[in-house]
Amino acid sequence: MSMTFSGQVALVTGGAAGIGRATALAFAAQGLKVVVADVDAVGGEATLGLIHESGGDGLFVVCDVTHDSDVRQLHERIVAAYGRLDYAYNNAGIEIEKGRLAEGSEAEFDAIMAVNVKGVWLCMKYQLPLMMAQGGGAIVNTASVAGLCAAPKMSIYAASKHAVIGLTKSAAIEYAKKGIRVNAVCPAVIDTDMFRRAYEADPRKAEFAAAMHPVGRIGKVEEIASAVLYLCSDGAKFTTGHSLTVDGGATAI
């Protein structure tokens, strides 16, 4: 089944690299205008450059999703440029802590929750009224397999991703009759800069990360992008409130 899209404008937060960049490029390849948002201006402009090189249309907006004013201005820029927002991928997030729960700091807790939870909440706070006014839309939030099960030595991160799933399901029910679908994608370990920072210093950890997936490898950013596009596409018109695992079988064990 080919993916088809009813609208014309997509937003990707955390679009400067990794899964966000891959998803922005995938949206552009479908002919959508793509708004890339990130705190990393260099990476964000690079993503936009790749979109333009492929013949696509879009814009980059510097945005810290933990600040209401930034998120509000992001969506105002989208309306000013394109007049609507059809698809939103709320992907901005920060990485896991590296110790047991009692070893964590208040600063770690606040930072992870601010980006991973407050950031998703703020983005949906502005996306939902905009989509209601135009008659519908689709939102996908980045959760994680860590939002579906226990995650030893990354309890704060796991709690943040459980919260994303809670926000996703609640918004899906609240806005189901408004023509807005809200879903989440739950990746396992994916080959990103975040993965390399966590594992490449110790090849044994990288080998363990691959082995934890029954398929025998970690995931690719393009595989998550494909899942996001499916959830936004007309092929998923009857899907809302769902957390789609893209995990190489990790949660099936």
PDB file of C-alpha atoms in Angstrom:
ATOM      1  CA  MET A   1       0.000   0.000   0.000  1.00  0.00           C
ATOM      2  CA  SER A   2       1.453   3.365  -0.981  1.00  0.00           C
ATOM      3  CA  MET A   3       1.192   6.226   1.485  1.00  0.00           C
ATOM      4  CA  THR A   4      -1.003   9.134   0.416  1.00  0.00           C
ATOM      5  CA  PHE A   5      -1.450  12.499   2.104  1.00  0.00           C
ATOM      6  CA  SER A   6      -4.467  14.774   2.079  1.00  0.00           C
ATOM      7  CA  GLY A   7      -2.626  17.899   3.224  1.00  0.00           C
ATOM      8  CA  GLN A   8       0.441  19.840   2.242  1.00  0.00           C
ATOM      9  CA  VAL A   9       2.391  21.039   5.311  1.00  0.00           C
ATOM     10  CA  ALA A  10       4.357  19.007   7.859  1.00  0.00           C
ATOM     11  CA  LEU A  11       6.304  20.048  10.957  1.00  0.00           C
ATOM     12  CA  VAL A  12       9.214  18.097  12.430  1.00  0.00           C
ATOM     13  CA  THR A  13      10.688  19.169  15.764  1.00  0.00           C
ATOM     14  CA  GLY A  14      14.159  17.940  16.601  1.00  0.00           C
ATOM     15  CA  GLY A  15      14.772  17.990  12.860  1.00  0.00           C
ATOM     16  CA  ALA A  16      18.458  18.916  12.887  1.00  0.00           C
ATOM     17  CA  ALA A  17      19.731  15.334  12.870  1.00  0.00           C
ATOM     18  CA  GLY A  18      18.915  11.671  13.305  1.00  0.00           C
ATOM     19  CA  ILE A  19      15.322  10.517  13.212  1.00  0.00           C
ATOM     20  CA  GLY A  20      14.040  14.071  12.842  1.00  0.00           C
ATOM     21  CA  ARG A  21      16.176  14.790   9.793  1.00  0.00           C
ATOM     22  CA  ALA A  22      15.277  11.457   8.175  1.00  0.00           C
ATOM     23  CA  THR A  23      11.570  12.146   8.728  1.00  0.00           C
ATOM     24  CA  ALA A  24      11.782  15.691   7.381  1.00  0.00           C
ATOM     25  CA  LEU A  25      13.433  14.364   4.224  1.00  0.00           C
ATOM     26  CA  ALA A  26      10.826  11.612   3.925  1.00  0.00           C
ATOM     27  CA  PHE A  27       7.983  14.149   4.157  1.00  0.00           C
ATOM     28  CA  ALA A  28       9.684  16.298   1.524  1.00  0.00           C
ATOM     29  CA  ALA A  29      10.040  13.288  -0.770  1.00  0.00           C
ATOM     30  CA  GLN A  30       6.250  12.934  -0.640  1.00  0.00           C
ATOM     31  CA  GLY A  31       5.882  16.484  -1.957  1.00  0.00           C
ATOM     32  CA  LEU A  32       4.990  18.102   1.365  1.00  0.00           C
ATOM     33  CA  LYS A  33       6.220  21.508   2.495  1.00  0.00           C
ATOM     34  CA  VAL A  34       8.323  20.795   5.582  1.00  0.00           C
ATOM     35  CA  VAL A  35       8.963  23.045   8.579  1.00  0.00           C
ATOM     36  CA  VAL A  36      12.075  21.961  10.480  1.00  0.00           C
ATOM     37  CA  ALA A  37      12.410  23.116  14.096  1.00  0.00           C
ATOM     38  CA  ASP A  38      15.356  22.639  16.445  1.00  0.00           C
ATOM     39  CA  VAL A  39      17.616  24.458  18.911  1.00  0.00           C
ATOM     40  CA  ASP A  40      20.562  23.489  16.694  1.00  0.00           C
ATOM     41  CA  ALA A  41      20.604  26.167  14.007  1.00  0.00           C
ATOM     42  CA  VAL A  42      23.528  24.667  12.086  1.00  0.00           C
ATOM     43  CA  GLY A  43      21.968  21.212  11.927  1.00  0.00           C
ATOM     44  CA  GLY A  44      18.527  22.580  11.195  1.00  0.00           C
ATOM     45  CA  GLU A  45      19.757  24.686   8.283  1.00  0.00           C
ATOM     46  CA  ALA A  46      21.652  21.647   7.002  1.00  0.00           C
ATOM     47  CA  THR A  47      18.432  19.612   7.009  1.00  0.00           C
ATOM     48  CA  LEU A  48      16.643  22.399   5.153  1.00  0.00           C
ATOM     49  CA  GLY A  49      19.492  22.488   2.664  1.00  0.00           C
ATOM     50  CA  LEU A  50      19.043  18.780   1.962  1.00  0.00           C
ATOM     51  CA  ILE A  51      15.316  19.353   1.429  1.00  0.00           C
ATOM     52  CA  HIS A  52      16.037  22.124  -1.065  1.00  0.00           C
ATOM     53  CA  GLU A  53      18.697  20.044  -2.833  1.00  0.00           C
ATOM     54  CA  SER A  54      16.104  17.321  -3.409  1.00  0.00           C
ATOM     55  CA  GLY A  55      13.712  19.858  -4.949  1.00  0.00           C
ATOM     56  CA  GLY A  56      11.559  20.236  -1.854  1.00  0.00           C
ATOM     57  CA  ASP A  57      10.087  23.291  -0.142  1.00  0.00           C
ATOM     58  CA  GLY A  58      10.311  24.240   3.508  1.00  0.00           C
ATOM     59  CA  LEU A  59      11.698  26.507   6.170  1.00  0.00           C
ATOM     60  CA  PHE A  60      13.768  26.236   9.338  1.00  0.00           C
ATOM     61  CA  VAL A  61      12.779  27.817  12.650  1.00  0.00           C
ATOM     62  CA  VAL A  62      14.996  27.927  15.725  1.00  0.00           C
ATOM     63  CA  CYS A  63      12.802  26.663  18.558  1.00  0.00           C
ATOM     64  CA  ASP A  64      13.374  25.515  22.125  1.00  0.00           C
ATOM     65  CA  VAL A  65      10.326  23.360  22.817  1.00  0.00           C
ATOM     66  CA  THR A  66      10.628  23.940  26.567  1.00  0.00           C
ATOM     67  CA  HIS A  67       9.656  27.617  26.125  1.00  0.00           C
ATOM     68  CA  ASP A  68       6.038  28.521  25.465  1.00  0.00           C
ATOM     69  CA  SER A  69       7.011  31.677  23.582  1.00  0.00           C
ATOM     70  CA  ASP A  70       9.267  29.732  21.194  1.00  0.00           C
ATOM     71  CA  VAL A  71       6.592  27.137  20.474  1.00  0.00           C
ATOM     72  CA  ARG A  72       3.907  29.775  19.970  1.00  0.00           C
ATOM     73  CA  GLN A  73       6.119  31.725  17.575  1.00  0.00           C
ATOM     74  CA  LEU A  74       6.987  28.518  15.695  1.00  0.00           C
ATOM     75  CA  HIS A  75       3.341  27.864  14.930  1.00  0.00           C
ATOM     76  CA  GLU A  76       2.733  31.510  14.078  1.00  0.00           C
ATOM     77  CA  ARG A  77       5.576  31.265  11.541  1.00  0.00           C
ATOM     78  CA  ILE A  78       3.971  28.181  10.022  1.00  0.00           C
ATOM     79  CA  VAL A  79       0.616  29.918   9.636  1.00  0.00           C
ATOM     80  CA  ALA A  80       2.251  33.041   8.210  1.00  0.00           C
ATOM     81  CA  ALA A  81       4.230  31.014   5.661  1.00  0.00           C
ATOM     82  CA  TYR A  82       1.730  28.346   4.652  1.00  0.00           C
ATOM     83  CA  GLY A  83      -1.633  29.123   6.242  1.00  0.00           C
ATOM     84  CA  ARG A  84      -2.087  25.656   7.742  1.00  0.00           C
ATOM     85  CA  LEU A  85      -0.447  22.662   9.430  1.00  0.00           C
ATOM     86  CA  ASP A  86      -1.545  19.212   8.332  1.00  0.00           C
ATOM     87  CA  TYR A  87       0.995  16.908  10.006  1.00  0.00           C
ATOM     88  CA  ALA A  88       3.146  17.381  13.088  1.00  0.00           C
ATOM     89  CA  TYR A  89       5.917  15.102  14.281  1.00  0.00           C
ATOM     90  CA  ASN A  90       6.870  16.091  17.828  1.00  0.00           C
ATOM     91  CA  ASN A  91      10.268  14.455  17.973  1.00  0.00           C
ATOM     92  CA  ALA A  92      12.512  16.796  19.984  1.00  0.00           C
ATOM     93  CA  GLY A  93      13.975  14.938  22.934  1.00  0.00           C
ATOM     94  CA  ILE A  94      17.087  14.440  25.011  1.00  0.00           C
ATOM     95  CA  GLU A  95      18.898  11.307  25.962  1.00  0.00           C
ATOM     96  CA  ILE A  96      18.888   8.969  28.903  1.00  0.00           C
ATOM     97  CA  GLU A  97      20.628   9.317  32.211  1.00  0.00           C
ATOM     98  CA  LYS A  98      23.265   6.738  33.067  1.00  0.00           C
ATOM     99  CA  GLY A  99      22.621   5.573  36.609  1.00  0.00           C
ATOM    100  CA  ARG A 100      20.168   4.017  39.005  1.00  0.00           C
ATOM    101  CA  LEU A 101      17.195   6.044  40.182  1.00  0.00           C
ATOM    102  CA  ALA A 102      18.731   7.104  43.518  1.00  0.00           C
ATOM    103  CA  GLU A 103      21.850   8.336  41.709  1.00  0.00           C
ATOM    104  CA  GLY A 104      19.957  10.827  39.564  1.00  0.00           C
ATOM    105  CA  SER A 105      19.979  14.564  40.123  1.00  0.00           C
ATOM    106  CA  GLU A 106      17.167  17.079  40.246  1.00  0.00           C
ATOM    107  CA  ALA A 107      18.798  18.909  37.337  1.00  0.00           C
ATOM    108  CA  GLU A 108      18.722  15.723  35.226  1.00  0.00           C
ATOM    109  CA  PHE A 109      15.082  15.117  36.101  1.00  0.00           C
ATOM    110  CA  ASP A 110      14.046  18.680  35.262  1.00  0.00           C
ATOM    111  CA  ALA A 111      15.970  18.748  31.966  1.00  0.00           C
ATOM    112  CA  ILE A 112      14.629  15.424  30.684  1.00  0.00           C
ATOM    113  CA  MET A 113      11.047  16.164  31.681  1.00  0.00           C
ATOM    114  CA  ALA A 114      11.185  19.696  30.257  1.00  0.00           C
ATOM    115  CA  VAL A 115      12.149  18.574  26.754  1.00  0.00           C
ATOM    116  CA  ASN A 116      10.572  15.130  26.501  1.00  0.00           C
ATOM    117  CA  VAL A 117       7.256  15.851  28.234  1.00  0.00           C
ATOM    118  CA  LYS A 118       6.663  19.589  28.485  1.00  0.00           C
ATOM    119  CA  GLY A 119       7.960  20.021  24.938  1.00  0.00           C
ATOM    120  CA  VAL A 120       5.461  17.537  23.522  1.00  0.00           C
ATOM    121  CA  TRP A 121       2.651  19.033  25.587  1.00  0.00           C
ATOM    122  CA  LEU A 122       3.454  22.586  24.463  1.00  0.00           C
ATOM    123  CA  CYS A 123       3.642  21.586  20.806  1.00  0.00           C
ATOM    124  CA  MET A 124       0.268  19.831  20.930  1.00  0.00           C
ATOM    125  CA  LYS A 125      -1.183  22.786  22.855  1.00  0.00           C
ATOM    126  CA  TYR A 126      -0.624  24.952  19.762  1.00  0.00           C
ATOM    127  CA  GLN A 127      -1.133  22.285  17.082  1.00  0.00           C
ATOM    128  CA  LEU A 128      -4.533  21.064  18.204  1.00  0.00           C
ATOM    129  CA  PRO A 129      -6.431  24.392  17.959  1.00  0.00           C
ATOM    130  CA  LEU A 130      -4.782  25.085  14.607  1.00  0.00           C
ATOM    131  CA  MET A 131      -5.800  21.700  13.247  1.00  0.00           C
ATOM    132  CA  MET A 132      -9.323  22.018  14.666  1.00  0.00           C
ATOM    133  CA  ALA A 133      -9.787  25.347  12.899  1.00  0.00           C
ATOM    134  CA  GLN A 134      -8.836  23.829   9.532  1.00  0.00           C
ATOM    135  CA  GLY A 135     -10.928  20.680  10.008  1.00  0.00           C
ATOM    136  CA  GLY A 136      -8.360  18.076  10.988  1.00  0.00           C
ATOM    137  CA  GLY A 137      -4.784  16.840  10.945  1.00  0.00           C
ATOM    138  CA  ALA A 138      -2.445  14.173  12.274  1.00  0.00           C
ATOM    139  CA  ILE A 139       0.090  14.306  15.082  1.00  0.00           C
ATOM    140  CA  VAL A 140       2.799  11.782  15.913  1.00  0.00           C
ATOM    141  CA  ASN A 141       4.864  11.985  19.089  1.00  0.00           C
ATOM    142  CA  THR A 142       8.186  10.263  19.714  1.00  0.00           C
ATOM    143  CA  ALA A 143       7.922   7.935  22.684  1.00  0.00           C
ATOM    144  CA  SER A 144      10.163   4.866  23.072  1.00  0.00           C
ATOM    145  CA  VAL A 145      10.113   1.208  23.979  1.00  0.00           C
ATOM    146  CA  ALA A 146      11.286   2.650  27.322  1.00  0.00           C
ATOM    147  CA  GLY A 147       7.786   4.117  27.567  1.00  0.00           C
ATOM    148  CA  LEU A 148       6.245   0.647  27.382  1.00  0.00           C
ATOM    149  CA  CYS A 149       8.244  -1.330  29.930  1.00  0.00           C
ATOM    150  CA  ALA A 150      10.818  -1.098  32.702  1.00  0.00           C
ATOM    151  CA  ALA A 151      14.112   0.574  31.827  1.00  0.00           C
ATOM    152  CA  PRO A 152      16.791  -0.030  34.480  1.00  0.00           C
ATOM    153  CA  LYS A 153      19.353   2.784  34.866  1.00  0.00           C
ATOM    154  CA  MET A 154      17.234   5.148  32.798  1.00  0.00           C
ATOM    155  CA  SER A 155      14.214   5.602  35.020  1.00  0.00           C
ATOM    156  CA  ILE A 156      13.757   9.337  34.411  1.00  0.00           C
ATOM    157  CA  TYR A 157      13.929   8.892  30.647  1.00  0.00           C
ATOM    158  CA  ALA A 158      11.511   5.958  30.893  1.00  0.00           C
ATOM    159  CA  ALA A 159       9.109   8.012  32.987  1.00  0.00           C
ATOM    160  CA  SER A 160       9.239  10.814  30.406  1.00  0.00           C
ATOM    161  CA  LYS A 161       8.390   8.432  27.575  1.00  0.00           C
ATOM    162  CA  HIS A 162       5.572   6.795  29.559  1.00  0.00           C
ATOM    163  CA  ALA A 163       4.254  10.346  29.974  1.00  0.00           C
ATOM    164  CA  VAL A 164       4.420  10.953  26.213  1.00  0.00           C
ATOM    165  CA  ILE A 165       2.263   7.888  25.660  1.00  0.00           C
ATOM    166  CA  GLY A 166      -0.203   9.166  28.267  1.00  0.00           C
ATOM    167  CA  LEU A 167      -0.388  12.561  26.572  1.00  0.00           C
ATOM    168  CA  THR A 168      -0.823  10.867  23.192  1.00  0.00           C
ATOM    169  CA  LYS A 169      -3.685   8.624  24.275  1.00  0.00           C
ATOM    170  CA  SER A 170      -5.483  11.393  26.148  1.00  0.00           C
ATOM    171  CA  ALA A 171      -5.237  13.858  23.256  1.00  0.00           C
ATOM    172  CA  ALA A 172      -6.362  11.169  20.815  1.00  0.00           C
ATOM    173  CA  ILE A 173      -9.591  10.633  22.747  1.00  0.00           C
ATOM    174  CA  GLU A 174     -10.221  14.323  23.401  1.00  0.00           C
ATOM    175  CA  TYR A 175      -9.908  15.260  19.716  1.00  0.00           C
ATOM    176  CA  ALA A 176     -11.085  12.097  17.953  1.00  0.00           C
ATOM    177  CA  LYS A 177     -14.328  13.712  16.816  1.00  0.00           C
ATOM    178  CA  LYS A 178     -12.506  16.830  15.624  1.00  0.00           C
ATOM    179  CA  GLY A 179     -10.798  15.037  12.750  1.00  0.00           C
ATOM    180  CA  ILE A 180      -7.411  14.947  14.475  1.00  0.00           C
ATOM    181  CA  ARG A 181      -5.511  11.704  14.935  1.00  0.00           C
ATOM    182  CA  VAL A 182      -2.778  11.503  17.594  1.00  0.00           C
ATOM    183  CA  ASN A 183      -0.372   8.577  17.729  1.00  0.00           C
ATOM    184  CA  ALA A 184       3.098   7.774  19.024  1.00  0.00           C
ATOM    185  CA  VAL A 185       6.052   5.906  17.596  1.00  0.00           C
ATOM    186  CA  CYS A 186       8.146   3.811  19.985  1.00  0.00           C
ATOM    187  CA  PRO A 187      11.648   3.095  18.680  1.00  0.00           C
ATOM    188  CA  ALA A 188      14.119   0.729  20.286  1.00  0.00           C
ATOM    189  CA  VAL A 189      17.846   1.461  19.835  1.00  0.00           C
ATOM    190  CA  ILE A 190      18.375   3.425  16.616  1.00  0.00           C
ATOM    191  CA  ASP A 191      21.634   4.381  14.885  1.00  0.00           C
ATOM    192  CA  THR A 192      21.783   8.069  15.775  1.00  0.00           C
ATOM    193  CA  ASP A 193      24.293  10.482  17.306  1.00  0.00           C
ATOM    194  CA  MET A 194      22.617   9.767  20.647  1.00  0.00           C
ATOM    195  CA  PHE A 195      23.346   6.060  20.230  1.00  0.00           C
ATOM    196  CA  ARG A 196      26.964   6.715  19.277  1.00  0.00           C
ATOM    197  CA  ARG A 197      27.525   8.935  22.305  1.00  0.00           C
ATOM    198  CA  ALA A 198      26.141   6.250  24.568  1.00  0.00           C
ATOM    199  CA  TYR A 199      27.758   3.151  23.093  1.00  0.00           C
ATOM    200  CA  GLU A 200      30.642   3.723  20.704  1.00  0.00           C
ATOM    201  CA  ALA A 201      33.164   4.364  23.482  1.00  0.00           C
ATOM    202  CA  ASP A 202      32.595   0.757  24.561  1.00  0.00           C
ATOM    203  CA  PRO A 203      32.180  -1.685  21.637  1.00  0.00           C
ATOM    204  CA  ARG A 204      30.870  -4.348  24.028  1.00  0.00           C
ATOM    205  CA  LYS A 205      27.882  -2.143  24.845  1.00  0.00           C
ATOM    206  CA  ALA A 206      27.215  -1.632  21.142  1.00  0.00           C
ATOM    207  CA  GLU A 207      27.267  -5.396  20.605  1.00  0.00           C
ATOM    208  CA  PHE A 208      24.854  -5.841  23.520  1.00  0.00           C
ATOM    209  CA  ALA A 209      22.545  -3.190  22.059  1.00  0.00           C
ATOM    210  CA  ALA A 210      22.401  -5.074  18.765  1.00  0.00           C
ATOM    211  CA  ALA A 211      21.854  -8.421  20.499  1.00  0.00           C
ATOM    212  CA  MET A 212      18.874  -7.131  22.506  1.00  0.00           C
ATOM    213  CA  HIS A 213      16.902  -6.962  19.261  1.00  0.00           C
ATOM    214  CA  PRO A 214      15.807 -10.374  17.953  1.00  0.00           C
ATOM    215  CA  VAL A 215      16.534  -9.261  14.388  1.00  0.00           C
ATOM    216  CA  GLY A 216      20.197  -8.975  15.430  1.00  0.00           C
ATOM    217  CA  ARG A 217      20.842  -5.295  14.765  1.00  0.00           C
ATOM    218  CA  ILE A 218      19.870  -1.811  15.836  1.00  0.00           C
ATOM    219  CA  GLY A 219      17.371   0.208  13.827  1.00  0.00           C
ATOM    220  CA  LYS A 220      17.899   2.777  11.074  1.00  0.00           C
ATOM    221  CA  VAL A 221      16.546   6.319  11.185  1.00  0.00           C
ATOM    222  CA  GLU A 222      14.767   5.756   7.874  1.00  0.00           C
ATOM    223  CA  GLU A 223      12.791   2.890   9.445  1.00  0.00           C
ATOM    224  CA  ILE A 224      11.373   5.227  12.084  1.00  0.00           C
ATOM    225  CA  ALA A 225      10.640   7.861   9.454  1.00  0.00           C
ATOM    226  CA  SER A 226       8.621   5.303   7.494  1.00  0.00           C
ATOM    227  CA  ALA A 227       6.554   4.511  10.579  1.00  0.00           C
ATOM    228  CA  VAL A 228       5.881   8.202  11.225  1.00  0.00           C
ATOM    229  CA  LEU A 229       4.778   8.784   7.645  1.00  0.00           C
ATOM    230  CA  TYR A 230       2.463   5.787   7.799  1.00  0.00           C
ATOM    231  CA  LEU A 231       0.800   7.121  10.965  1.00  0.00           C
ATOM    232  CA  CYS A 232       0.296  10.497   9.272  1.00  0.00           C
ATOM    233  CA  SER A 233      -0.880   9.083   5.968  1.00  0.00           C
ATOM    234  CA  ASP A 234      -4.403   8.350   4.768  1.00  0.00           C
ATOM    235  CA  GLY A 235      -3.527   4.673   5.182  1.00  0.00           C
ATOM    236  CA  ALA A 236      -3.832   5.180   8.947  1.00  0.00           C
ATOM    237  CA  LYS A 237      -7.144   7.055   8.908  1.00  0.00           C
ATOM    238  CA  PHE A 238      -8.670   4.612  11.411  1.00  0.00           C
ATOM    239  CA  THR A 239      -5.655   4.675  13.734  1.00  0.00           C
ATOM    240  CA  THR A 240      -5.506   7.000  16.730  1.00  0.00           C
ATOM    241  CA  GLY A 241      -4.275   6.705  20.304  1.00  0.00           C
ATOM    242  CA  HIS A 242      -1.850   4.008  19.170  1.00  0.00           C
ATOM    243  CA  SER A 243       1.783   3.491  20.223  1.00  0.00           C
ATOM    244  CA  LEU A 244       3.554   1.859  17.294  1.00  0.00           C
ATOM    245  CA  THR A 245       6.649  -0.120  18.288  1.00  0.00           C
ATOM    246  CA  VAL A 246       9.503  -0.140  15.771  1.00  0.00           C
ATOM    247  CA  ASP A 247      11.888  -2.275  17.747  1.00  0.00           C
ATOM    248  CA  GLY A 248      13.211  -5.282  15.856  1.00  0.00           C
ATOM    249  CA  GLY A 249      11.124  -7.536  18.086  1.00  0.00           C
ATOM    250  CA  ALA A 250      12.634  -6.292  21.363  1.00  0.00           C
ATOM    251  CA  THR A 251       9.320  -5.930  23.206  1.00  0.00           C
ATOM    252  CA  ALA A 252       8.001  -9.277  21.916  1.00  0.00           C
ATOM    253  CA  ILE A 253      10.400 -11.231  24.127  1.00  0.00           C
TER     254      ILE A 253
END
